[in-house]
Structure formats: C-alpha cells, structure tokens
C-alpha cells in the first residue's frame, strides 16, 4: 500500500458518519443495529488481518454507505478523498441491475480490485459469516456460498503478506460448512 495516513482523524470521522447514515437500520437478526457491522469489519481488518493503513480502515467503516444509505461517491470523495471513495465504490453493488448481472459484475469487479478493497471485503465476509452463525440453516448456507466465491476469486495471485487474512476466512468457512445445510 502506498503512503499511510498516520492520523486517526479520518477514521473517527468515518465512524461517526457511518453511524449516522446507518441509523435505524438493523442486521438480519432484526435486533442488532446495522452500524455495528462496519465497525466490526474495520476491527477485523485491524485485529485479525493486521491492517494498519487508516485509509483502508476508513474504507472498511464506510464500505456499505453508498450501497445502503443516501451517501454517494461525491460525499465520500469530499470528506475522505477519491481513493477511499473509489474503494468504497468497488465494494458497492449496482442496485440498478438485475440480480444475476449485479452479482456477476460485483464479483468480477472485486476480483480485479486492488488489495485494499479485497482486504475490506474479506473482513466484511468474515463478519457476515460470524453473524450467520445465529441464522437459520438457509442463511448460514447463503453466507458460506458467498464466502466460497470470494475465496475462489481472491485465491489467485494473492499477496503473501496478506495470506493470513485468506486463511482466517477459509478456516471459518470450513468450520461452518457442515452446519450450513
């Protein structure tokens, strides 16, 4: 990763922004405030994967703001710059497309994305798998299927420095595979 932002100010600003934008939203369990998810994603990126780049952690916190709130690229670019906004855009599904095309374009885009985006997506995937543990079998199976697709696409040409991130998600998928049915 190129130059690292050393101040945590952009990250703290992103946490406040995401909490406001996701206000009133809930996770699939219907109880957990949605804003907990992006905070957990950034925590996973930092604690489990060893990410220290504040811009990557900021993108992790903001990863669902374009897709699930009224925020757009311009909002994020004005506050955090075009690089962070671009990474968040790469983590955003285009809801204007039909489901099959939307999913195909999303996964193709992730596969071609820079490692910073992939690390955010792996952290998102791991948090979704952890959350899926409390879902009925169909919900667990769906989370495992999506995680397998991410792992399949990210496994080729993955930087050795970040192999541990892939390993953590692979271990969770293996642990859930028998229970996901």
PDB file of N, CA and C in Angstrom, residues 72-120:
ATOM      1  N   UNK A  72     -23.233   9.090  -1.405  1.00  0.00           N
ATOM      2  CA  UNK A  72     -22.749   8.735  -2.735  1.00  0.00           C
ATOM      3  C   UNK A  72     -21.243   8.982  -2.828  1.00  0.00           C
ATOM      4  N   UNK A  73     -20.689   8.659  -3.989  1.00  0.00           N
ATOM      5  CA  UNK A  73     -19.253   8.809  -4.208  1.00  0.00           C
ATOM      6  C   UNK A  73     -18.788  10.220  -3.872  1.00  0.00           C
ATOM      7  N   UNK A  74     -19.537  11.215  -4.345  1.00  0.00           N
ATOM      8  CA  UNK A  74     -19.132  12.609  -4.133  1.00  0.00           C
ATOM      9  C   UNK A  74     -19.057  12.966  -2.650  1.00  0.00           C
ATOM     10  N   UNK A  75     -20.008  12.459  -1.859  1.00  0.00           N
ATOM     11  CA  UNK A  75     -19.974  12.708  -0.416  1.00  0.00           C
ATOM     12  C   UNK A  75     -18.682  12.165   0.189  1.00  0.00           C
ATOM     13  N   UNK A  76     -18.350  10.935  -0.179  1.00  0.00           N
ATOM     14  CA  UNK A  76     -17.161  10.300   0.385  1.00  0.00           C
ATOM     15  C   UNK A  76     -15.885  10.947  -0.144  1.00  0.00           C
ATOM     16  N   UNK A  77     -15.869  11.272  -1.432  1.00  0.00           N
ATOM     17  CA  UNK A  77     -14.675  11.902  -2.014  1.00  0.00           C
ATOM     18  C   UNK A  77     -14.406  13.260  -1.372  1.00  0.00           C
ATOM     19  N   UNK A  78     -15.457  14.019  -1.097  1.00  0.00           N
ATOM     20  CA  UNK A  78     -15.283  15.332  -0.471  1.00  0.00           C
ATOM     21  C   UNK A  78     -14.716  15.206   0.945  1.00  0.00           C
ATOM     22  N   UNK A  79     -15.119  14.172   1.652  1.00  0.00           N
ATOM     23  CA  UNK A  79     -14.693  14.017   3.051  1.00  0.00           C
ATOM     24  C   UNK A  79     -13.394  13.232   3.211  1.00  0.00           C
ATOM     25  N   UNK A  80     -13.169  12.215   2.356  1.00  0.00           N
ATOM     26  CA  UNK A  80     -12.017  11.319   2.541  1.00  0.00           C
ATOM     27  C   UNK A  80     -11.133  11.172   1.312  1.00  0.00           C
ATOM     28  N   UNK A  81     -11.484  11.851   0.238  1.00  0.00           N
ATOM     29  CA  UNK A  81     -10.675  11.789  -0.968  1.00  0.00           C
ATOM     30  C   UNK A  81     -11.146  10.723  -1.940  1.00  0.00           C
ATOM     31  N   UNK A  82     -10.720  10.854  -3.205  1.00  0.00           N
ATOM     32  CA  UNK A  82     -11.193   9.943  -4.249  1.00  0.00           C
ATOM     33  C   UNK A  82     -10.700   8.505  -4.076  1.00  0.00           C
ATOM     34  N   UNK A  83      -9.577   8.323  -3.424  1.00  0.00           N
ATOM     35  CA  UNK A  83      -9.065   6.963  -3.243  1.00  0.00           C
ATOM     36  C   UNK A  83      -9.993   6.149  -2.342  1.00  0.00           C
ATOM     37  N   UNK A  84     -10.311   6.670  -1.159  1.00  0.00           N
ATOM     38  CA  UNK A  84     -11.223   5.974  -0.246  1.00  0.00           C
ATOM     39  C   UNK A  84     -12.592   5.826  -0.899  1.00  0.00           C
ATOM     40  N   UNK A  85     -13.078   6.888  -1.530  1.00  0.00           N
ATOM     41  CA  UNK A  85     -14.387   6.824  -2.195  1.00  0.00           C
ATOM     42  C   UNK A  85     -14.390   5.768  -3.296  1.00  0.00           C
ATOM     43  N   UNK A  86     -13.294   5.661  -4.029  1.00  0.00           N
ATOM     44  CA  UNK A  86     -13.188   4.643  -5.075  1.00  0.00           C
ATOM     45  C   UNK A  86     -13.198   3.237  -4.516  1.00  0.00           C
ATOM     46  N   UNK A  87     -12.506   3.038  -3.403  1.00  0.00           N
ATOM     47  CA  UNK A  87     -12.515   1.709  -2.777  1.00  0.00           C
ATOM     48  C   UNK A  87     -13.923   1.346  -2.310  1.00  0.00           C
ATOM     49  N   UNK A  88     -14.625   2.306  -1.707  1.00  0.00           N
ATOM     50  CA  UNK A  88     -15.991   2.040  -1.251  1.00  0.00           C
ATOM     51  C   UNK A  88     -16.893   1.755  -2.448  1.00  0.00           C
ATOM     52  N   UNK A  89     -16.705   2.482  -3.531  1.00  0.00           N
ATOM     53  CA  UNK A  89     -17.492   2.233  -4.742  1.00  0.00           C
ATOM     54  C   UNK A  89     -17.254   0.819  -5.259  1.00  0.00           C
ATOM     55  N   UNK A  90     -16.017   0.356  -5.197  1.00  0.00           N
ATOM     56  CA  UNK A  90     -15.705  -1.012  -5.633  1.00  0.00           C
ATOM     57  C   UNK A  90     -16.376  -2.053  -4.745  1.00  0.00           C
ATOM     58  N   UNK A  91     -16.716  -1.680  -3.522  1.00  0.00           N
ATOM     59  CA  UNK A  91     -17.386  -2.583  -2.582  1.00  0.00           C
ATOM     60  C   UNK A  91     -18.904  -2.452  -2.645  1.00  0.00           C
ATOM     61  N   UNK A  92     -19.399  -1.718  -3.635  1.00  0.00           N
ATOM     62  CA  UNK A  92     -20.820  -1.408  -3.748  1.00  0.00           C
ATOM     63  C   UNK A  92     -21.444  -2.126  -4.934  1.00  0.00           C
ATOM     64  N   UNK A  93     -22.562  -2.808  -4.677  1.00  0.00           N
ATOM     65  CA  UNK A  93     -23.316  -3.456  -5.757  1.00  0.00           C
ATOM     66  C   UNK A  93     -24.201  -2.411  -6.429  1.00  0.00           C
ATOM     67  N   UNK A  94     -24.330  -2.523  -7.748  1.00  0.00           N
ATOM     68  CA  UNK A  94     -25.153  -1.600  -8.527  1.00  0.00           C
ATOM     69  C   UNK A  94     -26.594  -2.100  -8.504  1.00  0.00           C
ATOM     70  N   UNK A  95     -27.413  -1.485  -7.682  1.00  0.00           N
ATOM     71  CA  UNK A  95     -28.800  -1.932  -7.498  1.00  0.00           C
ATOM     72  C   UNK A  95     -29.692  -1.640  -8.701  1.00  0.00           C
ATOM     73  N   UNK A  96     -29.170  -0.927  -9.681  1.00  0.00           N
ATOM     74  CA  UNK A  96     -29.957  -0.671 -10.893  1.00  0.00           C
ATOM     75  C   UNK A  96     -30.015  -1.898 -11.789  1.00  0.00           C
ATOM     76  N   UNK A  97     -29.097  -2.836 -11.581  1.00  0.00           N
ATOM     77  CA  UNK A  97     -29.014  -4.032 -12.422  1.00  0.00           C
ATOM     78  C   UNK A  97     -29.854  -5.160 -11.849  1.00  0.00           C
ATOM     79  N   UNK A  98     -30.259  -6.084 -12.721  1.00  0.00           N
ATOM     80  CA  UNK A  98     -30.928  -7.290 -12.255  1.00  0.00           C
ATOM     81  C   UNK A  98     -29.981  -8.098 -11.385  1.00  0.00           C
ATOM     82  N   UNK A  99     -30.525  -8.976 -10.552  1.00  0.00           N
ATOM     83  CA  UNK A  99     -29.701  -9.670  -9.562  1.00  0.00           C
ATOM     84  C   UNK A  99     -28.543 -10.452 -10.168  1.00  0.00           C
ATOM     85  N   UNK A 100     -28.795 -11.240 -11.201  1.00  0.00           N
ATOM     86  CA  UNK A 100     -27.726 -12.071 -11.777  1.00  0.00           C
ATOM     87  C   UNK A 100     -26.595 -11.203 -12.330  1.00  0.00           C
ATOM     88  N   UNK A 101     -26.953 -10.190 -13.094  1.00  0.00           N
ATOM     89  CA  UNK A 101     -25.927  -9.311 -13.666  1.00  0.00           C
ATOM     90  C   UNK A 101     -25.220  -8.509 -12.576  1.00  0.00           C
ATOM     91  N   UNK A 102     -25.993  -8.028 -11.602  1.00  0.00           N
ATOM     92  CA  UNK A 102     -25.417  -7.252 -10.495  1.00  0.00           C
ATOM     93  C   UNK A 102     -24.370  -8.076  -9.746  1.00  0.00           C
ATOM     94  N   UNK A 103     -24.703  -9.323  -9.413  1.00  0.00           N
ATOM     95  CA  UNK A 103     -23.767 -10.180  -8.678  1.00  0.00           C
ATOM     96  C   UNK A 103     -22.532 -10.493  -9.522  1.00  0.00           C
ATOM     97  N   UNK A 104     -22.741 -10.797 -10.799  1.00  0.00           N
ATOM     98  CA  UNK A 104     -21.608 -11.120 -11.680  1.00  0.00           C
ATOM     99  C   UNK A 104     -20.658  -9.928 -11.799  1.00  0.00           C
ATOM    100  N   UNK A 105     -21.207  -8.750 -12.045  1.00  0.00           N
ATOM    101  CA  UNK A 105     -20.361  -7.554 -12.180  1.00  0.00           C
ATOM    102  C   UNK A 105     -19.666  -7.211 -10.865  1.00  0.00           C
ATOM    103  N   UNK A 106     -20.373  -7.406  -9.769  1.00  0.00           N
ATOM    104  CA  UNK A 106     -19.789  -7.117  -8.459  1.00  0.00           C
ATOM    105  C   UNK A 106     -18.591  -8.028  -8.187  1.00  0.00           C
ATOM    106  N   UNK A 107     -18.773  -9.328  -8.365  1.00  0.00           N
ATOM    107  CA  UNK A 107     -17.678 -10.265  -8.096  1.00  0.00           C
ATOM    108  C   UNK A 107     -16.527 -10.084  -9.085  1.00  0.00           C
ATOM    109  N   UNK A 108     -16.845  -9.808 -10.355  1.00  0.00           N
ATOM    110  CA  UNK A 108     -15.779  -9.538 -11.333  1.00  0.00           C
ATOM    111  C   UNK A 108     -14.979  -8.297 -10.923  1.00  0.00           C
ATOM    112  N   UNK A 109     -15.686  -7.266 -10.481  1.00  0.00           N
ATOM    113  CA  UNK A 109     -15.018  -6.044 -10.047  1.00  0.00           C
ATOM    114  C   UNK A 109     -14.145  -6.270  -8.825  1.00  0.00           C
ATOM    115  N   UNK A 110     -14.640  -7.048  -7.884  1.00  0.00           N
ATOM    116  CA  UNK A 110     -13.842  -7.351  -6.689  1.00  0.00           C
ATOM    117  C   UNK A 110     -12.582  -8.121  -7.049  1.00  0.00           C
ATOM    118  N   UNK A 111     -12.725  -9.055  -7.965  1.00  0.00           N
ATOM    119  CA  UNK A 111     -11.572  -9.865  -8.370  1.00  0.00           C
ATOM    120  C   UNK A 111     -10.469  -8.989  -8.968  1.00  0.00           C
ATOM    121  N   UNK A 112     -10.871  -7.953  -9.707  1.00  0.00           N
ATOM    122  CA  UNK A 112      -9.904  -7.066 -10.363  1.00  0.00           C
ATOM    123  C   UNK A 112      -9.455  -5.911  -9.460  1.00  0.00           C
ATOM    124  N   UNK A 113     -10.063  -5.774  -8.305  1.00  0.00           N
ATOM    125  CA  UNK A 113      -9.808  -4.629  -7.422  1.00  0.00           C
ATOM    126  C   UNK A 113      -8.439  -4.716  -6.751  1.00  0.00           C
ATOM    127  N   UNK A 114      -7.943  -3.580  -6.270  1.00  0.00           N
ATOM    128  CA  UNK A 114      -6.670  -3.591  -5.533  1.00  0.00           C
ATOM    129  C   UNK A 114      -6.818  -4.324  -4.199  1.00  0.00           C
ATOM    130  N   UNK A 115      -5.702  -4.705  -3.639  1.00  0.00           N
ATOM    131  CA  UNK A 115      -5.699  -5.490  -2.401  1.00  0.00           C
ATOM    132  C   UNK A 115      -6.402  -4.756  -1.262  1.00  0.00           C
ATOM    133  N   UNK A 116      -6.363  -3.437  -1.240  1.00  0.00           N
ATOM    134  CA  UNK A 116      -7.035  -2.686  -0.182  1.00  0.00           C
ATOM    135  C   UNK A 116      -8.532  -2.986  -0.162  1.00  0.00           C
ATOM    136  N   UNK A 117      -9.139  -3.044  -1.337  1.00  0.00           N
ATOM    137  CA  UNK A 117     -10.561  -3.366  -1.453  1.00  0.00           C
ATOM    138  C   UNK A 117     -10.797  -4.813  -1.022  1.00  0.00           C
ATOM    139  N   UNK A 118      -9.927  -5.699  -1.463  1.00  0.00           N
ATOM    140  CA  UNK A 118     -10.087  -7.120  -1.131  1.00  0.00           C
ATOM    141  C   UNK A 118      -9.976  -7.366   0.367  1.00  0.00           C
ATOM    142  N   UNK A 119      -9.084  -6.653   1.039  1.00  0.00           N
ATOM    143  CA  UNK A 119      -8.974  -6.807   2.491  1.00  0.00           C
ATOM    144  C   UNK A 119     -10.258  -6.361   3.185  1.00  0.00           C
ATOM    145  N   UNK A 120     -10.844  -5.259   2.726  1.00  0.00           N
ATOM    146  CA  UNK A 120     -12.129  -4.814   3.279  1.00  0.00           C
ATOM    147  C   UNK A 120     -13.204  -5.866   3.036  1.00  0.00           C
TER     148      UNK A 120
END
